[in-house]
mmCIF file of C-alpha atoms in Angstrom:
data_model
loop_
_atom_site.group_PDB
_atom_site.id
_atom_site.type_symbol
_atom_site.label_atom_id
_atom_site.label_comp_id
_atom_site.label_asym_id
_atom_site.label_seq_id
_atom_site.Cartn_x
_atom_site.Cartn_y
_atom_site.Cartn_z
ATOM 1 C CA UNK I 1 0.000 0.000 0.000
ATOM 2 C CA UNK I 2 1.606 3.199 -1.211
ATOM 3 C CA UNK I 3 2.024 6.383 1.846
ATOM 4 C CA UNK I 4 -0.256 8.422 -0.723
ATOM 5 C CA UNK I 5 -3.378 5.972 -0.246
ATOM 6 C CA UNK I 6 -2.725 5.125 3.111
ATOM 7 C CA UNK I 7 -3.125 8.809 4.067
ATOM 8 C CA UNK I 8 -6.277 9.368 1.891
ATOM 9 C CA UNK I 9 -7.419 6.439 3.426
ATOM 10 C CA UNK I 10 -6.865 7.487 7.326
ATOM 11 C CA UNK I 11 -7.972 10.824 6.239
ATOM 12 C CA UNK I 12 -11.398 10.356 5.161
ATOM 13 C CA UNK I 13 -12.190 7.089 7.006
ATOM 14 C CA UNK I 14 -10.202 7.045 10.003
ATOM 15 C CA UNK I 15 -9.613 10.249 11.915
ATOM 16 C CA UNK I 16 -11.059 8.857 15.429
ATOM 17 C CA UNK I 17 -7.901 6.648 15.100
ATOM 18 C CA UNK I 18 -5.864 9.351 14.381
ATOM 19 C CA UNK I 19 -7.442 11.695 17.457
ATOM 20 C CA UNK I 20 -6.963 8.123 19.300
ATOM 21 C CA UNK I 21 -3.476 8.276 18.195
ATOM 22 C CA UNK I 22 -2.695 11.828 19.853
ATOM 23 C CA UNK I 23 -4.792 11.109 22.897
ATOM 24 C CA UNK I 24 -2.484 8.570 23.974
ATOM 25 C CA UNK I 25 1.125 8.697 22.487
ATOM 26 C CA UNK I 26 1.096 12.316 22.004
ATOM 27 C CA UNK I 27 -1.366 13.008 25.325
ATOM 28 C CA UNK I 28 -3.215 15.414 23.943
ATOM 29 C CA UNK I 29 -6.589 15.783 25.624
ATOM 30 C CA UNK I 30 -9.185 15.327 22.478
ATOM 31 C CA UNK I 31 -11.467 18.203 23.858
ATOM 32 C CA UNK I 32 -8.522 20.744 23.266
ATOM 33 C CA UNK I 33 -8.352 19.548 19.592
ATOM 34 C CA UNK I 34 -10.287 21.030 16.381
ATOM 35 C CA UNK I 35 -11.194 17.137 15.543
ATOM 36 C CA UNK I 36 -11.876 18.623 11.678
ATOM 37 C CA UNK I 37 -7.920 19.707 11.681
ATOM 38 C CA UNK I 38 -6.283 16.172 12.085
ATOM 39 C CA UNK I 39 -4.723 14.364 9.884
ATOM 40 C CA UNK I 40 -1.840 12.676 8.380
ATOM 41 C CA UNK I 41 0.769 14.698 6.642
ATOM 42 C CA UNK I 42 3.867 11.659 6.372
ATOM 43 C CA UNK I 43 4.114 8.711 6.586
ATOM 44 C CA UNK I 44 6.872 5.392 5.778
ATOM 45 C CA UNK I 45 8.279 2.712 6.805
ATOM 46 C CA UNK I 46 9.633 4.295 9.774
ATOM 47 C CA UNK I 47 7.245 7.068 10.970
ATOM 48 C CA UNK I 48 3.983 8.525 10.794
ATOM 49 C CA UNK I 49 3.236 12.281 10.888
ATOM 50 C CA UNK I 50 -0.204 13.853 12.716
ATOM 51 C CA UNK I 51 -0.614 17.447 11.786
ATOM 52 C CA UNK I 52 -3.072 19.124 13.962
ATOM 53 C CA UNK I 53 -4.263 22.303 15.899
ATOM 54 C CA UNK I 54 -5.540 22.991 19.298
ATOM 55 C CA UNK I 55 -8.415 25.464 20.310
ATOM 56 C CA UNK I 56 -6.307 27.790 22.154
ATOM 57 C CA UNK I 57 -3.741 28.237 19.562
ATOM 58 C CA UNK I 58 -4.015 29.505 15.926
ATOM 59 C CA UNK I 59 -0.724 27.306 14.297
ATOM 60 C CA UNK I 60 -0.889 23.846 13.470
ATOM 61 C CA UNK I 61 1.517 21.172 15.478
ATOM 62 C CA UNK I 62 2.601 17.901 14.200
ATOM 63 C CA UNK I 63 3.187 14.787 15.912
ATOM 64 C CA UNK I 64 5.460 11.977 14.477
ATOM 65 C CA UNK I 65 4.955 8.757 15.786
ATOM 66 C CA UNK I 66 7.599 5.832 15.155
ATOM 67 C CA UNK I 67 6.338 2.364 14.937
ATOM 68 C CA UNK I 68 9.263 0.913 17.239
ATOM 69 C CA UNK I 69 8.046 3.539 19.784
ATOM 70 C CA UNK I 70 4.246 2.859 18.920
ATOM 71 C CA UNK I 71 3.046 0.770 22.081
ATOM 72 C CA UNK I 72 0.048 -1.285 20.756
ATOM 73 C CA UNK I 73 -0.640 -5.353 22.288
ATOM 74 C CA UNK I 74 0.255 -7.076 19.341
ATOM 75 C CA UNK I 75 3.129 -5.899 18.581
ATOM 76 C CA UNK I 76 3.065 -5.462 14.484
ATOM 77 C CA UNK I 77 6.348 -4.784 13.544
ATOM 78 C CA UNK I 78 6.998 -2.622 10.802
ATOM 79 C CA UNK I 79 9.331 -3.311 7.809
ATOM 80 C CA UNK I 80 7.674 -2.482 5.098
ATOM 81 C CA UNK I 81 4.773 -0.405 3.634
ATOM 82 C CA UNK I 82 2.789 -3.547 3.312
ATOM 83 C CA UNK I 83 3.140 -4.250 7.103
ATOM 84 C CA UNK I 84 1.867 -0.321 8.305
ATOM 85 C CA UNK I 85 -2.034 -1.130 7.892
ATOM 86 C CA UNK I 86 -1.850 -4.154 10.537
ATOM 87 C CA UNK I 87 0.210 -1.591 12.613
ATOM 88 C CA UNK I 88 -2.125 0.853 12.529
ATOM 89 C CA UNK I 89 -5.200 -1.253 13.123
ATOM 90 C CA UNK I 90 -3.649 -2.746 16.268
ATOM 91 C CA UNK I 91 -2.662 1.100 17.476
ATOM 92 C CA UNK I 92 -6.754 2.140 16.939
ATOM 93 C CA UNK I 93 -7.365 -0.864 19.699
ATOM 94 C CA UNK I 94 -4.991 0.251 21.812
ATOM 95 C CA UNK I 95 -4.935 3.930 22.151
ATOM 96 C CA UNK I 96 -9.099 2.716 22.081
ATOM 97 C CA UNK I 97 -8.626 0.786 25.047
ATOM 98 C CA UNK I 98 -6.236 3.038 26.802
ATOM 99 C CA UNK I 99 -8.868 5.456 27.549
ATOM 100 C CA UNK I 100 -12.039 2.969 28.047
ATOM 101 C CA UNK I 101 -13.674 3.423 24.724
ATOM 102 C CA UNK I 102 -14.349 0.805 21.916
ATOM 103 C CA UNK I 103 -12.568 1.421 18.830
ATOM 104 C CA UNK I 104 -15.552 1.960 16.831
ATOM 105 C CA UNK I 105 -17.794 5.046 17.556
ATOM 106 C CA UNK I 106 -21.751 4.999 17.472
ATOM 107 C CA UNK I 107 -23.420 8.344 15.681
ATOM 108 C CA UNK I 108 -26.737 6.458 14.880
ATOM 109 C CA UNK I 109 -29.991 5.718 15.885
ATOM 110 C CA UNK I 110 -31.354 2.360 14.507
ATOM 111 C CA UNK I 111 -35.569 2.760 14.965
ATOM 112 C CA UNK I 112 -37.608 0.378 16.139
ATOM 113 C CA UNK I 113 -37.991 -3.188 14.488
ATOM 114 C CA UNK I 114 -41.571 -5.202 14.051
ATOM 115 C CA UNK I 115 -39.715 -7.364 17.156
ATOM 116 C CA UNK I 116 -40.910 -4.054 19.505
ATOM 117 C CA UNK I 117 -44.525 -3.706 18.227
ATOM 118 C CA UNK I 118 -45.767 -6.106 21.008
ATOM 119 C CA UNK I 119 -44.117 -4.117 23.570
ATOM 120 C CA UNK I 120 -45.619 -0.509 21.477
ATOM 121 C CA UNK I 121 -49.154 -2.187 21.796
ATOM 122 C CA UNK I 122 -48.894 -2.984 25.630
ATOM 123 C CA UNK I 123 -47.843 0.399 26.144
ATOM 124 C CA UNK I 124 -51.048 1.909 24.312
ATOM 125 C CA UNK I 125 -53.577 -0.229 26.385
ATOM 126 C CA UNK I 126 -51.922 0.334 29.569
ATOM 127 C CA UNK I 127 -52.053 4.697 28.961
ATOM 128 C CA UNK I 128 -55.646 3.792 27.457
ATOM 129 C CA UNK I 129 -56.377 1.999 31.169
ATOM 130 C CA UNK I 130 -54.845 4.367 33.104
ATOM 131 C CA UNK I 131 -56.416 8.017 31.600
ATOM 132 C CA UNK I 132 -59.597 6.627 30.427
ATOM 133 C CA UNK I 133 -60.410 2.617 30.659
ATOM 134 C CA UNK I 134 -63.831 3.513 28.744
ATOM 135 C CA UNK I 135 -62.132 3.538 25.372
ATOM 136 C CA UNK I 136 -61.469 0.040 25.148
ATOM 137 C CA UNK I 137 -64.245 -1.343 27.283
ATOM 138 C CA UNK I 138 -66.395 0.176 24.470
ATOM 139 C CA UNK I 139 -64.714 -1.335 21.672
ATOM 140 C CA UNK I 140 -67.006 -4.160 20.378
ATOM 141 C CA UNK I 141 -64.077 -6.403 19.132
ATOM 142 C CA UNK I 142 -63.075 -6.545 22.727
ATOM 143 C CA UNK I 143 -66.054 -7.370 24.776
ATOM 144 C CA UNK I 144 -64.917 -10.793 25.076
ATOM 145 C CA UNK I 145 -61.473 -9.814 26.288
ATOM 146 C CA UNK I 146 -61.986 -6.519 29.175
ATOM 147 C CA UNK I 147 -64.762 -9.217 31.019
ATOM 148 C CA UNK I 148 -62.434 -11.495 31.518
ATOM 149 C CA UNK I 149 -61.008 -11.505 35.349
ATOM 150 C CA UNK I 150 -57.171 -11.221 34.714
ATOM 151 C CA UNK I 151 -57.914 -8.376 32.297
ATOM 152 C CA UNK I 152 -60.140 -6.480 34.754
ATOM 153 C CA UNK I 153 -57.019 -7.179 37.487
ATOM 154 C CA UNK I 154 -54.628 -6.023 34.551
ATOM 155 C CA UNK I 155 -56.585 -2.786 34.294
ATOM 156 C CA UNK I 156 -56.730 -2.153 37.772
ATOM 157 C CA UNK I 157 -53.043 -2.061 38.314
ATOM 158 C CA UNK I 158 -51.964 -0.520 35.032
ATOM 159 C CA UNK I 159 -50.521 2.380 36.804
ATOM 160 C CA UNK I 160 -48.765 -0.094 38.479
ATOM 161 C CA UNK I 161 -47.404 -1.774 35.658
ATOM 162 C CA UNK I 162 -46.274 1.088 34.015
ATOM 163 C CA UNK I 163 -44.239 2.393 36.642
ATOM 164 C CA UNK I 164 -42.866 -0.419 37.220
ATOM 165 C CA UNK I 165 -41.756 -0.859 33.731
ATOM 166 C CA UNK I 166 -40.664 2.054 33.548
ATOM 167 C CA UNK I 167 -38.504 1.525 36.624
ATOM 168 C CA UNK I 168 -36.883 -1.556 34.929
ATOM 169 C CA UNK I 169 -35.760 0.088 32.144
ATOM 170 C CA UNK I 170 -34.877 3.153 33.957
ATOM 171 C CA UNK I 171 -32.338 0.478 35.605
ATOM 172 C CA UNK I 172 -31.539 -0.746 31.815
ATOM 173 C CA UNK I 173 -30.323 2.577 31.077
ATOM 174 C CA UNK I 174 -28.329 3.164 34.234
ATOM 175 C CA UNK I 175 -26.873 0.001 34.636
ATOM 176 C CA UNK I 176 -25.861 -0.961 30.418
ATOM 177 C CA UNK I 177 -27.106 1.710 28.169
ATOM 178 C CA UNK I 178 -25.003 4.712 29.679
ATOM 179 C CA UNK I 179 -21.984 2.887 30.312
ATOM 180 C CA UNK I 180 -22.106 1.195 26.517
ATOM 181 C CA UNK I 181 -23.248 4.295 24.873
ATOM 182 C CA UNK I 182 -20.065 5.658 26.915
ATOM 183 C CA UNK I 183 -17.963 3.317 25.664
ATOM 184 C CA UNK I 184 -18.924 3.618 21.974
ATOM 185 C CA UNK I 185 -18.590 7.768 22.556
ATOM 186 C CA UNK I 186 -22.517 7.901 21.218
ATOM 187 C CA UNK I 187 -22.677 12.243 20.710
ATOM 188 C CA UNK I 188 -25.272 13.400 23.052
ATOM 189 C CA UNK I 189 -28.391 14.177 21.029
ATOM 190 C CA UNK I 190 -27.866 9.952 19.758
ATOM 191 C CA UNK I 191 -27.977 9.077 23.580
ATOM 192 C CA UNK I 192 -30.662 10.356 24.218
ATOM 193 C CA UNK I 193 -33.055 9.318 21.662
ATOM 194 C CA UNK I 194 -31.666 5.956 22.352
ATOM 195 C CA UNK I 195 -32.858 6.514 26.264
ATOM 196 C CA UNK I 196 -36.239 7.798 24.894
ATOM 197 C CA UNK I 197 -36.475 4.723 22.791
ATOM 198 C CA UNK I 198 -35.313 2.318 26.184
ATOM 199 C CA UNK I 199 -38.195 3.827 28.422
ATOM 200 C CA UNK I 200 -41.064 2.207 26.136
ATOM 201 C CA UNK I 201 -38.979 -0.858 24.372
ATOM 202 C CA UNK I 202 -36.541 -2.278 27.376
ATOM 203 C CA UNK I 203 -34.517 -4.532 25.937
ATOM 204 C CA UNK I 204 -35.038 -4.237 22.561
ATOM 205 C CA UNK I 205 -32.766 -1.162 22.464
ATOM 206 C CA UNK I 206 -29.994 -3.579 24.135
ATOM 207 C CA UNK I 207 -30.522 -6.182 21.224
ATOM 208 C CA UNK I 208 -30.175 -3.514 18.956
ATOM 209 C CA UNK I 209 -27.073 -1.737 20.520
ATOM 210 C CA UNK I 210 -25.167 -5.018 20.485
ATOM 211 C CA UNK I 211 -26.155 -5.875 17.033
ATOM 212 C CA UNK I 212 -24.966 -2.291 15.311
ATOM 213 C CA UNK I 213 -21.803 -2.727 17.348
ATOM 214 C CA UNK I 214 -20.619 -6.013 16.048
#
């Protein structure tokens, strides 16, 4: 792989590594960088070369980091140009893992699935019991169904129910969803649609998480 496609390449497609990079061998703290001004200026068989700039100052620094220096658990060695994109994929992990986050980073919301309508229509009759049980005792299709005794017990204690699923996933949230969402570095507005989306379809959201994380 030639130095001119392996820098387009990082460039366009990889910057978080490249932030990563300076986070950790160059410990610069990634809040004090203009994330749009990193990239790769150099790079060969023997170094690679981060130009960026910082909010406080107007110049641009540059960072070179040598792959002997370049801690990273497997250590890749380098000897040729061919070797550099194993290198750099087992730096991304590292410098990831250094400072708790995955190496990938989450900026979407995936909407609900035909797996949560169950869970969508549970929610509707149990608001429909608690503000106003009329509505569906009046509904001819379910005569049969709001005589029978569990359903009169389920309407009584739908307030009940609700709060208490809502308490479960409020746990959900606290106890996986932050910390994971955290991990991934999900931007704020993501997290918390994904919370909205948690209060009403529990685990779902945690299926779904896992699965566009893979």
């Amino acid at each position: 792989m030639s130095s001119e496609r392996i820098i387009s390449h990082m460039n366009a497609d990889h910057q978080l590594a490249l932030i990563d990079y300076l986070a950790v061998y160059a410990e610069v703290k990634p809040d004090n960088l203009l994330e749009k001004s990193v990239k790769i200026v150099k790079v060969d068989d023997k170094q690679l070369v981060i130009e960026y700039n910082l909010k406080s100052e107007e110049t641009s620094k540059s960072f070179a980091i040598y792959w002997d220096d370049a801690l990273e658990d497997e250590h890749v060695p380098v000897e040729q140009m061919k070797d550099i994109k194993a290198k750099l994929i087992a730096m991304a992990k590292y410098c990831a893992k250094e400072q708790g986050f995955a190496v990938k980073k989450l900026t979407k919301v995936t909407p609900p699935t035909l797996a949560s309508g169950p869970t969508f229509f549970l929610w509707v009759v149990l608001f429909l019991n608690i503000f106003n049980p009329n509505l569906l005792r009046s509904l001819p299709l379910l005569k049969s169904v709001v005589e029978l005794p569990y359903y009169k017990k389920f309407e009584v204690y739908s307030l009940k129910i609700a709060l208490g699923l809502f308490a479960i996933h409020v746990g959900e949230i606290t106890f996986f969803t932050r910390n994971y969402l955290k991990k991934y570095r999900t931007p704020l507005k993501q997290r918390l649609a994904w919370y909205g989306l948690q209060m009403f379809e529990g685990f779902h959201v945690i299926q779904r998480l896992v699965a566009e994380t893979k």
